[in-house]
mmCIF file of C-alpha atoms in Angstrom:
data_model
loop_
_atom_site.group_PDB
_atom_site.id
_atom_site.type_symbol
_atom_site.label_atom_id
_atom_site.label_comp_id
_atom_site.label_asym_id
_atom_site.label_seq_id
_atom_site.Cartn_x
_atom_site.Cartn_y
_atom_site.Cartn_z
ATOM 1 C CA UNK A 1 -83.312 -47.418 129.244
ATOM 2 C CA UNK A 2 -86.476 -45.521 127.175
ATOM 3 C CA UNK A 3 -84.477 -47.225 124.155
ATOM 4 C CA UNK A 4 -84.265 -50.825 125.423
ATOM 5 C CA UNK A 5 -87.975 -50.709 126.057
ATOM 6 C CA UNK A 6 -88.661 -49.386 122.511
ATOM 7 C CA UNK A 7 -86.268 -52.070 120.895
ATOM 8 C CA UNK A 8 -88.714 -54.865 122.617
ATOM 9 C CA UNK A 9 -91.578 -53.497 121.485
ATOM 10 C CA UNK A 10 -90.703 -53.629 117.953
ATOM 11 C CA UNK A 11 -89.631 -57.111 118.588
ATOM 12 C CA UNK A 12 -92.722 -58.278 119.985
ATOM 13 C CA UNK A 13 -94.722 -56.517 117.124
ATOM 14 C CA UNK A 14 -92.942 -58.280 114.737
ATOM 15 C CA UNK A 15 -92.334 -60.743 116.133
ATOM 16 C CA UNK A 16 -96.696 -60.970 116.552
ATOM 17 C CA UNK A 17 -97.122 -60.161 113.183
ATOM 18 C CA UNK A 18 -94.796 -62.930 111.980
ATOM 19 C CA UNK A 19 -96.798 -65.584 114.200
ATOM 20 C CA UNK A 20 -100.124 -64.359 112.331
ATOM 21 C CA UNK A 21 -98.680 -64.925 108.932
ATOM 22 C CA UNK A 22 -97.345 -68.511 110.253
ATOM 23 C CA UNK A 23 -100.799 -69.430 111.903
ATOM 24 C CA UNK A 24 -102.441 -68.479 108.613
ATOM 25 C CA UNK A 25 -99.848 -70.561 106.253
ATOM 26 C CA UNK A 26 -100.579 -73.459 108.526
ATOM 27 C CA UNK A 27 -104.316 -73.306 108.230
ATOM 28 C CA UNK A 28 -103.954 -72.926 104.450
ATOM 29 C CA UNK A 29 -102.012 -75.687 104.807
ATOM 30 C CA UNK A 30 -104.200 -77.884 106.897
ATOM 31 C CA UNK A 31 -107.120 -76.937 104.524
ATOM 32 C CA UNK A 32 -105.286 -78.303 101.674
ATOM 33 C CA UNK A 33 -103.709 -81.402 102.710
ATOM 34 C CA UNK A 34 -107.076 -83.166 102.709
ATOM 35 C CA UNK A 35 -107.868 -82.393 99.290
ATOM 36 C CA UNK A 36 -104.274 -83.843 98.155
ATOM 37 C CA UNK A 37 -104.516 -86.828 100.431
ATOM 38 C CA UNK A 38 -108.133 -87.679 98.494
ATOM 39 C CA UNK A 39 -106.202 -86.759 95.611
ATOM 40 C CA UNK A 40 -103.788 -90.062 96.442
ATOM 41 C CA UNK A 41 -106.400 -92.509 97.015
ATOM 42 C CA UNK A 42 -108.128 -91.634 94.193
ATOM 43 C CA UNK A 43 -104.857 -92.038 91.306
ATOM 44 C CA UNK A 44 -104.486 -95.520 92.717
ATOM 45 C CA UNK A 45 -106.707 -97.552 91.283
ATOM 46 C CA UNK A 46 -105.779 -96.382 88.142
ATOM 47 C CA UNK A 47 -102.099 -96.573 88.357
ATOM 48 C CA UNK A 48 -102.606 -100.145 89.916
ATOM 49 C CA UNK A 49 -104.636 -101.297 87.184
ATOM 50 C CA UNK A 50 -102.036 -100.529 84.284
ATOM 51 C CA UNK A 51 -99.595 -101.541 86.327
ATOM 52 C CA UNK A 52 -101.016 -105.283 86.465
ATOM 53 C CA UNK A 53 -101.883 -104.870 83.185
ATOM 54 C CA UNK A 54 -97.801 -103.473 82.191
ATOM 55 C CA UNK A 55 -96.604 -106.305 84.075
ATOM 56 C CA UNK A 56 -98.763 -109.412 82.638
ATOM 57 C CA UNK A 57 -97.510 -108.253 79.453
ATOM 58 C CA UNK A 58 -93.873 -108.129 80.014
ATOM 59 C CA UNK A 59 -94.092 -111.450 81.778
ATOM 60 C CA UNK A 60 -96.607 -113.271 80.159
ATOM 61 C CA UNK A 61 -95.236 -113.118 76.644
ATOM 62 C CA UNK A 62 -91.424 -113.760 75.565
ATOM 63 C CA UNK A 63 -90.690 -111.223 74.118
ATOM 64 C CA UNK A 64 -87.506 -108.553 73.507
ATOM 65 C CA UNK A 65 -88.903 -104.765 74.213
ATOM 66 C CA UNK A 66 -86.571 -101.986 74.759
ATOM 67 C CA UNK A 67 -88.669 -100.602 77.479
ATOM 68 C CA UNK A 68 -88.517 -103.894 79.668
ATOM 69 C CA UNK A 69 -85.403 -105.548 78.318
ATOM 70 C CA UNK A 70 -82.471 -104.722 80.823
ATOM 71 C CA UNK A 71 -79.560 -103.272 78.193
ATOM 72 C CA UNK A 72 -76.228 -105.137 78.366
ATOM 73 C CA UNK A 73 -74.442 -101.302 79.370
ATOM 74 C CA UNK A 74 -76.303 -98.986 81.104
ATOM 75 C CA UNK A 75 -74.529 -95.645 79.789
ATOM 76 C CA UNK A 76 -76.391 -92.690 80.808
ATOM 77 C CA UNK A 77 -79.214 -92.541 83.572
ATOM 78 C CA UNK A 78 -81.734 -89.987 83.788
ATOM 79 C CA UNK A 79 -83.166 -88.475 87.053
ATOM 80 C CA UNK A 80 -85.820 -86.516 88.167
ATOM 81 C CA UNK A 81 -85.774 -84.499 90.901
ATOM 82 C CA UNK A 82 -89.308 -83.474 92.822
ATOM 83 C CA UNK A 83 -89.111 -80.445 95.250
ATOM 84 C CA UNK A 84 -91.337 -77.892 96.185
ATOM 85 C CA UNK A 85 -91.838 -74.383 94.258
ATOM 86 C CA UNK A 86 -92.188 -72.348 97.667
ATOM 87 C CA UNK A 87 -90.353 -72.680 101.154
ATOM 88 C CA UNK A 88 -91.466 -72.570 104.241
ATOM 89 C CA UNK A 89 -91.933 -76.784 104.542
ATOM 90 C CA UNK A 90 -89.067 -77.495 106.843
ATOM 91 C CA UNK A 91 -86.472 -79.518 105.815
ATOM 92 C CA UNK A 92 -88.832 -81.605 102.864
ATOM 93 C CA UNK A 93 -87.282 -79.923 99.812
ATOM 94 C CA UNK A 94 -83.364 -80.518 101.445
ATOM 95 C CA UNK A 95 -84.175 -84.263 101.784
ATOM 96 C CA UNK A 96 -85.506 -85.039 98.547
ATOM 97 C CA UNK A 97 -81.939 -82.703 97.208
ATOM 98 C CA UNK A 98 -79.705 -84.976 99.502
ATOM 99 C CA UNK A 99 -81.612 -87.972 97.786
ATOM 100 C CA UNK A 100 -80.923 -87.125 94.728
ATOM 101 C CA UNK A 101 -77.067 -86.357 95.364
ATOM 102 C CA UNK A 102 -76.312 -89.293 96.540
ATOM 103 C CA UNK A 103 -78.572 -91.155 94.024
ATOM 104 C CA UNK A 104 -75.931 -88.914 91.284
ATOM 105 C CA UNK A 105 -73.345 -89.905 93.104
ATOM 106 C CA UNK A 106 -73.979 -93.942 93.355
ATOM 107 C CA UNK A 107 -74.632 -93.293 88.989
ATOM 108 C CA UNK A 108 -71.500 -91.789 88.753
ATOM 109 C CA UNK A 109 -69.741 -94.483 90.603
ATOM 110 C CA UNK A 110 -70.902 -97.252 88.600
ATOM 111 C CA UNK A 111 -69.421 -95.283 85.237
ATOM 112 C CA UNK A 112 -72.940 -93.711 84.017
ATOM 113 C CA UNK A 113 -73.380 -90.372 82.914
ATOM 114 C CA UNK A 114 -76.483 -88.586 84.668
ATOM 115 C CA UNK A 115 -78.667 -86.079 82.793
ATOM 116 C CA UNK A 116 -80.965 -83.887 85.447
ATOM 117 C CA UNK A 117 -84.443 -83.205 85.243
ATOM 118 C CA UNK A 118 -86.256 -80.788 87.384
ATOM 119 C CA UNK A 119 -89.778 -80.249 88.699
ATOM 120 C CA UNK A 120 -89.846 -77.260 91.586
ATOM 121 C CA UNK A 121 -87.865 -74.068 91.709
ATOM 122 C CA UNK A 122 -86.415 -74.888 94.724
ATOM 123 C CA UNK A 123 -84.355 -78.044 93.071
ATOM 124 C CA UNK A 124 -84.169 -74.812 90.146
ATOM 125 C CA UNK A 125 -82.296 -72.786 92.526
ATOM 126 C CA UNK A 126 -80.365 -75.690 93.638
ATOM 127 C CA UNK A 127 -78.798 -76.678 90.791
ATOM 128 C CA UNK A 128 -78.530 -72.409 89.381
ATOM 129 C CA UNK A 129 -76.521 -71.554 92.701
ATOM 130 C CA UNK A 130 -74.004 -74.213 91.639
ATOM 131 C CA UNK A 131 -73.486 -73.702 88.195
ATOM 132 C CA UNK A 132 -74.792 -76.860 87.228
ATOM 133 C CA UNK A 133 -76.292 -77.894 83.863
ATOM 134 C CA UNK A 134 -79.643 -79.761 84.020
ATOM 135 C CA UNK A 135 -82.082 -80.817 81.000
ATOM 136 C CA UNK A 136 -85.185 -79.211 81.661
ATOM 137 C CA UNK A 137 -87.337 -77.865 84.410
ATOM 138 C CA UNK A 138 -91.024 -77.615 85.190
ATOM 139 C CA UNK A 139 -91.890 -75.243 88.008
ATOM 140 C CA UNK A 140 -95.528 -73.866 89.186
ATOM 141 C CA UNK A 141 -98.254 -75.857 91.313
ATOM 142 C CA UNK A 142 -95.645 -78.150 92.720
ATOM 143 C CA UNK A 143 -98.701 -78.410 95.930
ATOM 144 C CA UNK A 144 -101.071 -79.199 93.673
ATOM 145 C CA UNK A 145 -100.179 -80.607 90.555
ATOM 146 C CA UNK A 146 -102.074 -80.977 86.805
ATOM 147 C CA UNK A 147 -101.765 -84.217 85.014
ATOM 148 C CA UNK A 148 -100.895 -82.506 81.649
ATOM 149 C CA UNK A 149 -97.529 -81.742 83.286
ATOM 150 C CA UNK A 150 -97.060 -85.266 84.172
ATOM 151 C CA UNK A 151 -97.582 -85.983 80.416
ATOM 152 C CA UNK A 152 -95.084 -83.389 79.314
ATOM 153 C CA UNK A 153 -92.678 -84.988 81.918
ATOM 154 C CA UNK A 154 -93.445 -88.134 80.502
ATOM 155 C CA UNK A 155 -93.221 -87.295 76.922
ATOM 156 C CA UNK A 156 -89.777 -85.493 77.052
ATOM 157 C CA UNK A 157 -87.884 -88.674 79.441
ATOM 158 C CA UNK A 158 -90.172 -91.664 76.587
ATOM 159 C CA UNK A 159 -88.310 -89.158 73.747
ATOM 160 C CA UNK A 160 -84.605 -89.722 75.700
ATOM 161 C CA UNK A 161 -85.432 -92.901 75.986
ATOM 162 C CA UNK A 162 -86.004 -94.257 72.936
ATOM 163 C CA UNK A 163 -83.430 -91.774 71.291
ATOM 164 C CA UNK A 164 -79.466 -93.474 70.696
ATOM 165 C CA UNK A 165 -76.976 -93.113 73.396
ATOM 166 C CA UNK A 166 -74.702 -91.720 70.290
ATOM 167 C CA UNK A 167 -77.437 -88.803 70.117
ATOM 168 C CA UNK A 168 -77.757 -87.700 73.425
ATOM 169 C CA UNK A 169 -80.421 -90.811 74.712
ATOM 170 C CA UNK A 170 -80.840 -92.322 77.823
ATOM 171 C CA UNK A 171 -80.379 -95.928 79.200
ATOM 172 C CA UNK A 172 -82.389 -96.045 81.800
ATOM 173 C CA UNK A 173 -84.569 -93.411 83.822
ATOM 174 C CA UNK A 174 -85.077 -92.920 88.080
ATOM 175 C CA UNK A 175 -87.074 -90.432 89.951
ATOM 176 C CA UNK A 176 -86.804 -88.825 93.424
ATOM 177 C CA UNK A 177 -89.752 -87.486 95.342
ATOM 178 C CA UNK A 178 -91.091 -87.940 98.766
ATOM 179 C CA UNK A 179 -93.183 -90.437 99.583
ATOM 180 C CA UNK A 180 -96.290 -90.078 101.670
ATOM 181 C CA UNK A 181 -97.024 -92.531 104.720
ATOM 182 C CA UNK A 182 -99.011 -90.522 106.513
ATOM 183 C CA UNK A 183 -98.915 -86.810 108.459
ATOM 184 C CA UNK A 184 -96.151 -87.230 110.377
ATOM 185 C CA UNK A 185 -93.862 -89.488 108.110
ATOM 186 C CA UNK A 186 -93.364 -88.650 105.002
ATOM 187 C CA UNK A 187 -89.552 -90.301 103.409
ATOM 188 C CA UNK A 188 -87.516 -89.001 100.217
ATOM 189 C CA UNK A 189 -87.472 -92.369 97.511
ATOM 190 C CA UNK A 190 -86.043 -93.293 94.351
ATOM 191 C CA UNK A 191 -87.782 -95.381 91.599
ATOM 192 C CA UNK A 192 -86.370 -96.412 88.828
ATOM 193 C CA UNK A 193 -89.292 -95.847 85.773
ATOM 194 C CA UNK A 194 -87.392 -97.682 82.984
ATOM 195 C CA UNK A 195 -86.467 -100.567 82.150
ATOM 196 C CA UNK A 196 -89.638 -101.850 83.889
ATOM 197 C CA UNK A 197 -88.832 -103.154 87.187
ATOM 198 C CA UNK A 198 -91.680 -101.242 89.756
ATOM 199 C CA UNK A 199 -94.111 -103.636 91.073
ATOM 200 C CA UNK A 200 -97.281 -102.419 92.502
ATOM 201 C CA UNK A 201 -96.673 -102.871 96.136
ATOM 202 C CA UNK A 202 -100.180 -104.528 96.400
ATOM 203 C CA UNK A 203 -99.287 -107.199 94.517
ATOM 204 C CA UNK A 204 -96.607 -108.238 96.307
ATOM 205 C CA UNK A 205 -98.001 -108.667 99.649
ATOM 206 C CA UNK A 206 -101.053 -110.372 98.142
ATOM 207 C CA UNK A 207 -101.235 -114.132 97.108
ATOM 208 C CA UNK A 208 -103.504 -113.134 93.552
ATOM 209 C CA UNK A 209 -101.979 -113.648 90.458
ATOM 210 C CA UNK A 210 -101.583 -111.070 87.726
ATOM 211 C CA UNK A 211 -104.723 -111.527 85.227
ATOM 212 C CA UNK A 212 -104.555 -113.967 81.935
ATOM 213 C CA UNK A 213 -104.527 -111.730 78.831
ATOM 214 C CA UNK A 214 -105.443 -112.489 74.982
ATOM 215 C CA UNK A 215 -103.419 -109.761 72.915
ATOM 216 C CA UNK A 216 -104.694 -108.049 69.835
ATOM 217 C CA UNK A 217 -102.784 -106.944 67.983
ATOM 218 C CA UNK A 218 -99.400 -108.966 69.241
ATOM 219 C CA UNK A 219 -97.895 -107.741 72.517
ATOM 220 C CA UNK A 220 -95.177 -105.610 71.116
ATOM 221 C CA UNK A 221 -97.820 -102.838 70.089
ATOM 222 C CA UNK A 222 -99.531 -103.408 73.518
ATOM 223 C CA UNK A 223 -96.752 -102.601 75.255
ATOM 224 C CA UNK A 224 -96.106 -99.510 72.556
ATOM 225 C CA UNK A 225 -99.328 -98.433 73.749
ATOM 226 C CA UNK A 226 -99.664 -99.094 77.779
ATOM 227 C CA UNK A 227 -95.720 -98.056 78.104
ATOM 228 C CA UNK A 228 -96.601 -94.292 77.983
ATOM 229 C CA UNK A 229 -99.307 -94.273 79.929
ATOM 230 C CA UNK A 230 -97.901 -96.698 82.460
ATOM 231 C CA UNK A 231 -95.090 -93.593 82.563
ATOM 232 C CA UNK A 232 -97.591 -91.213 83.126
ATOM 233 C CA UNK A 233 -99.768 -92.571 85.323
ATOM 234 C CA UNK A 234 -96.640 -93.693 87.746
ATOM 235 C CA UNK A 235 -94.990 -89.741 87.472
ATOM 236 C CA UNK A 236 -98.709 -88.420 88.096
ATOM 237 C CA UNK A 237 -98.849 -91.021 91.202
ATOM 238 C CA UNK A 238 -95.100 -89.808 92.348
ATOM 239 C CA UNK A 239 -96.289 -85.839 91.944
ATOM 240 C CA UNK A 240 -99.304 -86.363 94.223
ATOM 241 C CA UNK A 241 -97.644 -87.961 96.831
ATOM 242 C CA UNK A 242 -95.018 -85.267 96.821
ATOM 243 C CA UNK A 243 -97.905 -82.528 97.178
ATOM 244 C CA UNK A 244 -99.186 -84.088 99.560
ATOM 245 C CA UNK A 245 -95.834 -84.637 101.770
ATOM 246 C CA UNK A 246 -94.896 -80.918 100.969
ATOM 247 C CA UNK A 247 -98.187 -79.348 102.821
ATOM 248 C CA UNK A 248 -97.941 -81.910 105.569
ATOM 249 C CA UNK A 249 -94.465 -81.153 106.344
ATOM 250 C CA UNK A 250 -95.348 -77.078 105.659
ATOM 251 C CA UNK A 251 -98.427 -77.544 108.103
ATOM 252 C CA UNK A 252 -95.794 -79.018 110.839
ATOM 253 C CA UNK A 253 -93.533 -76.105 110.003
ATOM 254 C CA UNK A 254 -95.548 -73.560 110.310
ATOM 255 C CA UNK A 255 -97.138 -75.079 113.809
ATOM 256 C CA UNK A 256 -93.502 -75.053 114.922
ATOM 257 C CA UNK A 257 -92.513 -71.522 113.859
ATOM 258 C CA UNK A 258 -95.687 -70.171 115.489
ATOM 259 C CA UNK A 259 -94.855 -72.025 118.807
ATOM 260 C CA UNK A 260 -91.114 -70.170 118.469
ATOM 261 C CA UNK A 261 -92.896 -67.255 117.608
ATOM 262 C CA UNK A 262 -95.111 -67.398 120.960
ATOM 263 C CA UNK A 263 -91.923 -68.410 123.176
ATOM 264 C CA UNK A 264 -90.251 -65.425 121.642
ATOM 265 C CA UNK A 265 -92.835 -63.175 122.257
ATOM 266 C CA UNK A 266 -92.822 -64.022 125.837
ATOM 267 C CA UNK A 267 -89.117 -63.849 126.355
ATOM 268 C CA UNK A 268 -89.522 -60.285 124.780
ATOM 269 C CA UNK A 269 -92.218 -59.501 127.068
ATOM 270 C CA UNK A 270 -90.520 -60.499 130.355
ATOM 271 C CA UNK A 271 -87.110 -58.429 129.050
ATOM 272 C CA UNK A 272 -89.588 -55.616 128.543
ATOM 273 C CA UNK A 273 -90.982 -55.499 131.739
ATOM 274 C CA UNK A 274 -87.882 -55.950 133.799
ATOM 275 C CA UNK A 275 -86.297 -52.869 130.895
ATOM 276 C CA UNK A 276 -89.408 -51.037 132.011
ATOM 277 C CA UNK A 277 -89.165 -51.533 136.379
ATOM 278 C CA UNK A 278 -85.940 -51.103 136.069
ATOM 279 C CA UNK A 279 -86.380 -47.642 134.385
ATOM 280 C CA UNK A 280 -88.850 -46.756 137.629
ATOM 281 C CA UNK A 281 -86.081 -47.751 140.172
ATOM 282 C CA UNK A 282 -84.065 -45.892 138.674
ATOM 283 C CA UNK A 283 -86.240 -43.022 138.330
ATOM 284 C CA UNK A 284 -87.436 -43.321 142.169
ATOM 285 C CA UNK A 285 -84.037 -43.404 143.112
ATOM 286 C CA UNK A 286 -83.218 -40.324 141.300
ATOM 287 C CA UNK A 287 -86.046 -38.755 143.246
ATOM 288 C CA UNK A 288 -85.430 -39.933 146.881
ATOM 289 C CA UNK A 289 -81.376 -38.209 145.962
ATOM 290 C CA UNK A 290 -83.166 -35.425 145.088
ATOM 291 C CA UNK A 291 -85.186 -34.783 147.876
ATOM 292 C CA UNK A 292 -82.293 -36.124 150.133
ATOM 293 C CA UNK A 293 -80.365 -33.704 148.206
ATOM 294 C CA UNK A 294 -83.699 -30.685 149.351
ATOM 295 C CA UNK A 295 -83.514 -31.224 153.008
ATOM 296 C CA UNK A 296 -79.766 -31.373 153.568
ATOM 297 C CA UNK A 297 -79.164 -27.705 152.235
#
């Protein structure tokens, strides 16, 4: 019985110390996701802008540019996958995975070949456990991302891009990340980047028109020159939002492992206390026997 008591008290002190590191990760947490929300806001006005500015071009000017002509095949697709470096966030890394499989798998169906690109070690590990070959990854600060990796993300799907099918290109390029509503709902989405088809969801549920632009030089070198950051700024915009979403759904997490860890602690409690009375029954009974035992002889 001495055992069973010992047994839940190292539960319950683990069990305690667990709920401390939880409460903490969820502060951490709660103390970030501000920061990344702000973070949001503030890449939209920029990302909005170039986006207009993208789109006037493409449609205001006839003209034949491999980054917003649709090709007559669509070969091979790339795809970027966005999941978290760390755990600990609940299902959020598993749903932007599951988004991405069965974005593969709708590719795959329509005859394309899919090259993989991955941002997060968790998607790393993913793909690793499986034996399955991806194209390059970019792990570290997944919760708070730098806009020089967005470049480097952008750079190395532009290259694929505009390289031949024949020599290992790419067609046409999608990414998966979670998109933040708000702290309770936050959805795995696909985009597809190129050829240009993402309208800034402004736009569309406003009446304005997109602006009236002179070009100089001609609108070929325009677009040469907006495409890449337009890339940029819309990978940037799709990192951000996946920050964000990862703390929010780690700060729910966390709340929900330290509630377990509280339940738990209580269960161990009562077990302990009912381990521990029944010990001193026992123990009184043992005594009354023995006394019984006393005054008979």
């Amino acid at each position: 019985m001495g055992a069973q008591i010992r047994v839940y008290r190292q539960k319950i002190a683990s069990t305690t110390s667990m709920q401390k590191i939880f409460k903490a990760m969820e502060l951490i947490a709660a103390s970030r996701i501000g920061k990344a929300r702000t973070r949001v806001a503030a890449s939209l006005p920029y990302s909005n802008a170039i986006t207009r500015a993208v789109s006037a071009v493409a449609s205001q000017s006839e003209i034949d540019h491999p980054l917003t002509t649709e090709p007559e095949q669509i070969r091979r697709a790339a795809v970027v996958i966005m999941t978290s470096d760390r755990g600990l966030a609940g299902s959020y890394s598993a749903g932007v995975l599951k988004q991405g499989e069965a974005l593969n798998e709708l590719l795959r169906e329509e005859g394309k070949e899919v090259k993989t690109y991955l941002v997060g070690r968790k998607a790393q590990a993913y793909y690793e456990f499986r034996n399955r070959s991806v194209e390059r990854v970019w792990t570290g600060g997944t919760d708070a991302p730098e806009f020089e990796t967005a470049r480097e993300i952008g750079k190395a799907l532009l290259d694929d891009f505009n390289t031949a099918y024949e020599d290992g290109g790419v067609d046409e390029i999608h990414i998966v990340y979670t998109r933040f509503k708000s702290m309770v709902v936050q959805e795995p989405a696909v985009i597809r980047l190129l050829p240009l088809e993402v309208v800034e969801e402004e736009a569309q549920s406003s009446s304005e028109f997109l602006p009236l632009y002179e070009y100089e030089p001609e609108p070929e070198k325009v677009l040469d020159a907006l495409l890449p950051r337009y890339i940029e700024s819309r990978i940037f915009a799709a990192m951000l939002q996946a920050a964000a979403s990862e703390l929010a759904a780690r700060q729910r997490a966390m709340k929900a492992a330290g509630d377990n860890a509280t339940d738990l602690i209580k269960k161990y409690t009562r077990l302990r206390n009912n381990a521990r009375q029944a010990e001193i029954t026992q123990e009184l009974s043992e005594i009354v026997a023995g006394a019984d035992a006393l005054s008979a002889s």
